[in-house]
Short mmCIF file of C-alpha atoms in Angstrom, two decimals:
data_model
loop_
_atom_site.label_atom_id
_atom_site.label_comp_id
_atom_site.label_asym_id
_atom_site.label_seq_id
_atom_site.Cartn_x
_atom_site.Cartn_y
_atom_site.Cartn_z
CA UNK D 1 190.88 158.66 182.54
CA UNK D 2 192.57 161.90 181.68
CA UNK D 3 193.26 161.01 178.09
CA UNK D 4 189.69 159.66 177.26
CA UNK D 5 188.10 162.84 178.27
CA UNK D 6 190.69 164.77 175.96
CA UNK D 7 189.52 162.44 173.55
CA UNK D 8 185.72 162.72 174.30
CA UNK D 9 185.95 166.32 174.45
CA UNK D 10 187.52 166.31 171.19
CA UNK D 11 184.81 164.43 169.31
CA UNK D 12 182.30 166.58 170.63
CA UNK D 13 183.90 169.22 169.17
CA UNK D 14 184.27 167.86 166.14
CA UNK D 15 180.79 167.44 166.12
CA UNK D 16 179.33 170.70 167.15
CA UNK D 17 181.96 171.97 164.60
CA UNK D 18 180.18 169.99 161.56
CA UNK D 19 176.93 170.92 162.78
CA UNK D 20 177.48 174.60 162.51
CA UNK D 21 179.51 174.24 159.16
CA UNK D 22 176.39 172.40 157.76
CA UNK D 23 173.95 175.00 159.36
CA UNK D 24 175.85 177.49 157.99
CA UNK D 25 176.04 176.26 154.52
CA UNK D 26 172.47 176.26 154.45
CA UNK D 27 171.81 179.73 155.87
CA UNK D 28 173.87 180.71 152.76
CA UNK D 29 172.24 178.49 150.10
CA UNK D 30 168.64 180.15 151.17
CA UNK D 31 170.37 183.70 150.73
CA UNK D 32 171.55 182.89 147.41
CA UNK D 33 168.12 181.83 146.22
CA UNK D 34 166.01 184.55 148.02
CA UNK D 35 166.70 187.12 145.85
CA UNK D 36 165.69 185.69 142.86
CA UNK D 37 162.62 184.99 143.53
CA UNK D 38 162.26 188.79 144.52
CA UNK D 39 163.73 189.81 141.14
CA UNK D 40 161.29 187.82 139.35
CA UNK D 41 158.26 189.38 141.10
CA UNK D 42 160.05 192.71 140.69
CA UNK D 43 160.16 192.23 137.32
CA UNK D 44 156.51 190.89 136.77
CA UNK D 45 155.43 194.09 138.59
CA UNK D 46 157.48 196.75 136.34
CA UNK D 47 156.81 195.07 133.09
CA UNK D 48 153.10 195.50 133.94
CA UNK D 49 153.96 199.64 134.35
CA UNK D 50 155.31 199.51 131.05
CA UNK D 51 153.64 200.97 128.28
CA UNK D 52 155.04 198.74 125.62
CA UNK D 53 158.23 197.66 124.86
CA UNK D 54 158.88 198.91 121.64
CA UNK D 55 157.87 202.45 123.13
CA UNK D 56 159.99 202.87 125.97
CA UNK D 57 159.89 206.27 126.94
CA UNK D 58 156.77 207.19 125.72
CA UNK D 59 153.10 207.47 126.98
CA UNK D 60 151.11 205.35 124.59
CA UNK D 61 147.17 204.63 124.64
CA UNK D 62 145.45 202.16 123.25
CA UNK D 63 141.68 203.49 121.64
CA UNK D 64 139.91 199.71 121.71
CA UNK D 65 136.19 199.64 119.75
CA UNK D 66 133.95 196.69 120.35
CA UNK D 67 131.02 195.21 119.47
CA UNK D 68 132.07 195.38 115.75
CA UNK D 69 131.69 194.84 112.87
CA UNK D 70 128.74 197.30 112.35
CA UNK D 71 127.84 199.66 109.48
CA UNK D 72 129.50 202.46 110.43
CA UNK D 73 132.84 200.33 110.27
CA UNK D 74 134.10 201.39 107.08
CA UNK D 75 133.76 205.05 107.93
CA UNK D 76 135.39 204.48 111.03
CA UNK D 77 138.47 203.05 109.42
CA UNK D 78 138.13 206.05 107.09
CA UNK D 79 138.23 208.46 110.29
CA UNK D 80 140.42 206.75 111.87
CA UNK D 81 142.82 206.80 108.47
CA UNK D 82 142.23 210.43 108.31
CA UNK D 83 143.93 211.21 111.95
CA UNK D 84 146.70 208.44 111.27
CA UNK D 85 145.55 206.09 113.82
CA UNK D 86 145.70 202.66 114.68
CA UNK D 87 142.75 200.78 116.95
CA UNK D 88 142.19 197.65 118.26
CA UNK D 89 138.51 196.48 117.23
CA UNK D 90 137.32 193.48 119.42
CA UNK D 91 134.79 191.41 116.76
CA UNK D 92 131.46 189.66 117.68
CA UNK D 93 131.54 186.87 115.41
CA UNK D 94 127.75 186.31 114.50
CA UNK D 95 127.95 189.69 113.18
CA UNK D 96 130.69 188.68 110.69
CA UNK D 97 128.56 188.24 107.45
CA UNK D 98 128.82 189.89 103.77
CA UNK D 99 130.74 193.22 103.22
CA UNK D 100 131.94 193.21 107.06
CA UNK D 101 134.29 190.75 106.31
CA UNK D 102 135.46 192.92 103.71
CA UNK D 103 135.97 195.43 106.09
CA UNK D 104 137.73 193.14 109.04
CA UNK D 105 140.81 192.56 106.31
CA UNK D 106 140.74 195.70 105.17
CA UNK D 107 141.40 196.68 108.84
CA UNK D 108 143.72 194.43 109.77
CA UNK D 109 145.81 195.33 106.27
CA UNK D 110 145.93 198.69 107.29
CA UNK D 111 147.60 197.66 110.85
CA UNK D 112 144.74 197.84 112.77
CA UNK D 113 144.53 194.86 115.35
CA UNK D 114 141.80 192.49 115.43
CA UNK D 115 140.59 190.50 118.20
CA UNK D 116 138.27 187.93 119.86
CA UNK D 117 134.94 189.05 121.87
CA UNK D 118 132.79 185.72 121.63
CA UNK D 119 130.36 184.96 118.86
CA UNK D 120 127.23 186.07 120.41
CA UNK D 121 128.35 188.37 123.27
CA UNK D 122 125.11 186.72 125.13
CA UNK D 123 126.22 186.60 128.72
CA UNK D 124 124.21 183.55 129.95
CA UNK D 125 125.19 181.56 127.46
CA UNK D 126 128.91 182.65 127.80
CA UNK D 127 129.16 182.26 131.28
CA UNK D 128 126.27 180.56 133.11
CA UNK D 129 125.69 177.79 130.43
CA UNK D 130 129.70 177.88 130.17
CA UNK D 131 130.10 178.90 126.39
CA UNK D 132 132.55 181.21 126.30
CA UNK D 133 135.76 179.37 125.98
CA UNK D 134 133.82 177.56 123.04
CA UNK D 135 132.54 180.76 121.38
CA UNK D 136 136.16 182.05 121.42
CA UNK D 137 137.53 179.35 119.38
CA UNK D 138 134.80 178.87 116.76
CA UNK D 139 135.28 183.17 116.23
CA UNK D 140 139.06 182.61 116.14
CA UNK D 141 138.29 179.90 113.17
CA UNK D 142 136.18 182.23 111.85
CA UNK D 143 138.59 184.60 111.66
CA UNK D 144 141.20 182.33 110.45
CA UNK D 145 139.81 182.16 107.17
CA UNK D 146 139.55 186.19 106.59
CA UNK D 147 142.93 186.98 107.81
CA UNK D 148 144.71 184.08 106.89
CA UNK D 149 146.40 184.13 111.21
CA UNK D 150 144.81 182.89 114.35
CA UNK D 151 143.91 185.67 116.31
CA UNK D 152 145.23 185.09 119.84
CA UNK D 153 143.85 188.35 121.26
CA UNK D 154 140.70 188.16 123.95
CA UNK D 155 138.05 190.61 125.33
CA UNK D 156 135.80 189.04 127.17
CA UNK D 157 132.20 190.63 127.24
CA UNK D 158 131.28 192.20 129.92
CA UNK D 159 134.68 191.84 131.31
CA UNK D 160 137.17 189.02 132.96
CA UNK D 161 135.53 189.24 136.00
CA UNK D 162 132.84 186.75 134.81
CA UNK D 163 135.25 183.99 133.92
CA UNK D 164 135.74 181.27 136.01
CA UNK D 165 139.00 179.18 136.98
CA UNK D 166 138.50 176.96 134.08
CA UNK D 167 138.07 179.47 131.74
CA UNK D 168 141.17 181.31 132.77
CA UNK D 169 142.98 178.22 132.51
CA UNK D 170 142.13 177.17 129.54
CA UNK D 171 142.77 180.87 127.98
CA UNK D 172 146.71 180.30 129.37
CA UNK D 173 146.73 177.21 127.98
CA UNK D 174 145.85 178.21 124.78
CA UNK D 175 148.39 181.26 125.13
CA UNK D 176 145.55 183.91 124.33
CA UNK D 177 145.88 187.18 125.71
CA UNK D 178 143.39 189.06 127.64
CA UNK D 179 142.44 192.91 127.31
CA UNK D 180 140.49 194.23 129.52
CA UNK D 181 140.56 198.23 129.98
CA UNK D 182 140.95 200.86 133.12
CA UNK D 183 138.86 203.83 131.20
CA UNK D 184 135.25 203.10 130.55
CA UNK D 185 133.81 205.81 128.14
CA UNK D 186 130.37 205.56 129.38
CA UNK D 187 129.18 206.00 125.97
CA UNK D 188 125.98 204.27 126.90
CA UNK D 189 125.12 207.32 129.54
CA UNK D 190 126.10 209.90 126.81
CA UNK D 191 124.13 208.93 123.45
CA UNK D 192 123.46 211.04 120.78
CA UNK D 193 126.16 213.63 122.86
CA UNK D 194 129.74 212.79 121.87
CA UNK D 195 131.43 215.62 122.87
CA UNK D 196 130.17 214.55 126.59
CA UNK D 197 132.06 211.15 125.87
CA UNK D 198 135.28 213.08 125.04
CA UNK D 199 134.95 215.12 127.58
CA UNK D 200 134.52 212.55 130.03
CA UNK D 201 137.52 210.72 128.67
CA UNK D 202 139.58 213.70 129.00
CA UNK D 203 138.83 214.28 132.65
CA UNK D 204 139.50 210.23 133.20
CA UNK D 205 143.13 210.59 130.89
CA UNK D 206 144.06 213.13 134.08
CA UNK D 207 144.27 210.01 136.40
CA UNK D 208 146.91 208.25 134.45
CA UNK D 209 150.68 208.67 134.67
CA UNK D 210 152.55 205.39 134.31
CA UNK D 211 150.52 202.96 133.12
CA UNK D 212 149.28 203.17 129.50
CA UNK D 213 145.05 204.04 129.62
CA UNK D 214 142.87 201.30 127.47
CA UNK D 215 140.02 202.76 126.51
CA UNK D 216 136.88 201.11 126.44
CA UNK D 217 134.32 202.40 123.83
CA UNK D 218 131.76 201.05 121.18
CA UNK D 219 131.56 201.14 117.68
CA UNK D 220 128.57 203.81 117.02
CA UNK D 221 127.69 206.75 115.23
CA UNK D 222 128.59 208.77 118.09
CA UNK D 223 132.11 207.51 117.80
CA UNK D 224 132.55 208.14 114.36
CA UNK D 225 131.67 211.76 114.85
CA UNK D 226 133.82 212.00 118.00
CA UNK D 227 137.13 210.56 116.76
CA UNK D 228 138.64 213.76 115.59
CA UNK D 229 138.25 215.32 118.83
CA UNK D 230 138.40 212.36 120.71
CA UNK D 231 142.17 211.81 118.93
CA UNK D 232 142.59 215.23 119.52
CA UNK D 233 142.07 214.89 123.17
CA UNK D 234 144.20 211.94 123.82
CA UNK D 235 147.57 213.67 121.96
CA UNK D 236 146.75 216.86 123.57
CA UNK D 237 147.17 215.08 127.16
CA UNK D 238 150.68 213.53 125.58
CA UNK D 239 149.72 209.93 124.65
CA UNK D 240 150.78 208.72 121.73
CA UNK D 241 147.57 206.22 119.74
CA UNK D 242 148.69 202.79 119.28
CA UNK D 243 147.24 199.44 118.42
CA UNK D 244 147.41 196.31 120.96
CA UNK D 245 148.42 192.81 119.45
CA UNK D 246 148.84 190.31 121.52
CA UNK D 247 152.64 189.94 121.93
CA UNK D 248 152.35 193.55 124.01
CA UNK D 249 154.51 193.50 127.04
CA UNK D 250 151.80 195.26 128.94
CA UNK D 251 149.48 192.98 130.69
CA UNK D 252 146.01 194.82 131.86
CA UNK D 253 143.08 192.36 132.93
CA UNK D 254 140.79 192.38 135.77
CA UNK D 255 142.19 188.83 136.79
CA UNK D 256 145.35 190.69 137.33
CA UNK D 257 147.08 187.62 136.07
CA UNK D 258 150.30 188.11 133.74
CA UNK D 259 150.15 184.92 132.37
CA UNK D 260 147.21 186.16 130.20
#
């Protein structure tokens, strides 16, 4: 009687030992995988503080111009030429026609970057009667055949806000990238005054410390009078005028996704 409950007692043992072992075993696997997954959101976050990654170090803005091509482009590109900067000019495609096409190489020759903002920039049609993801590739074939690239770089009009979930899919499917901005210029509340717009943009460049400032603005008369002061402006608060293609490490859109 003695011996069997030796013998019991041992199984049991045996038993609870394996349990634990296995218990243990697992406790470790799920602390071996935990921190990875906190890395990789880590990292998602901190690559979206960056700047850009070929300008580590530095504080770099991006100056982005929609609503082109109009017909103060080519002076624009020769102001812009004049301070030695690069922009990013965001196209409506219906407005692509005769010498502005001219102009759209002559920009992207010159380093500029070109990209997508729908071919009528008609926001019912875009987003109510769901055009939008259409628009953007008949502009990209459009633009195709001036630059001889597809242009994989998106603003949507009026903002990412409007696009729904199959839009948004659809855009990462594709693997276009979408610019949105975090300075507005307000140019609309300061026509026919564009030292007002600088201004304003000056007060808003205050707000920014890590994270590179996209500024919004439209291609007008007013900004081709205000870009020497307006370039002025932005170097004198220590950012350094860059284009944005679409291989840019930094991700800014209002979806705050980082897939796009």
């Amino acid at each position: 009687m003695k011996k069997n409950y030796i013998i019991m007692t041992s199984i049991l043992l045996c038993i609870i030992c394996v349990v634990v072992g296995i218990s243990i075993f697992l406790k470790q696997d799920e602390v071996v995988q935990q921190p990875k997954e906190k890395i990789s959101e880590k990292q998602v976050l901190s690559d979206k503080e960056q700047p850009s990654s070929s300008d580590e170090g530095k504080k770099v803005a991006y100056l982005t111009i929609d609503d082109r091509p109009t017909e103060y482009m080519s002076k624009i590109l020769t102001a812009l030429k004049k301070e030695n900067v690069k922009a990013t000019f965001f196209l409506v495609g219906n407005r692509i026609t005769g010498d502005r096409k001219k102009d759209i190489k002559e920009a992207a020759e010159e380093g500029h970057s070109i990209g997508l903002h729908s071919m009528t920039h008609v926001a019912k049609r875009l987003y109510k009667d769901k055009q939008f993801i259409p628009e953007i590739e008949k502009e990209s074939k459009l633009l195709n055949t001036i630059l001889d690239k597809k242009t994989k770089l998106v603003r949507a009009p009026y903002g990412s806000t409007y696009l729904n979930d199959d839009q948004v899919g659809q855009l990462k499917k594709d693997k276009y990238r979408l610019l949105d901005w975090n300075i507005d210029s307000e140019d609309w509340k300061h026509k026919g005054k564009p030292e007002k717009m600088v201004s304003f943009i000056k007060e808003e460049l205050n707000k920014f410390k890590k994270i590179s400032p996209v500024i919004l603005i439209h291609e007008t008369e007013d900004l081709l009078k205000a870009i020497p002061d307006l370039v002025k402006t932005i170097r004198a608060k220590g950012f350094e005028l860059k284009p944005y293609f679409e291989d840019n490490n930094f991700h800014l859109n209002f979806k705050k996704d980082p897939q796009l």
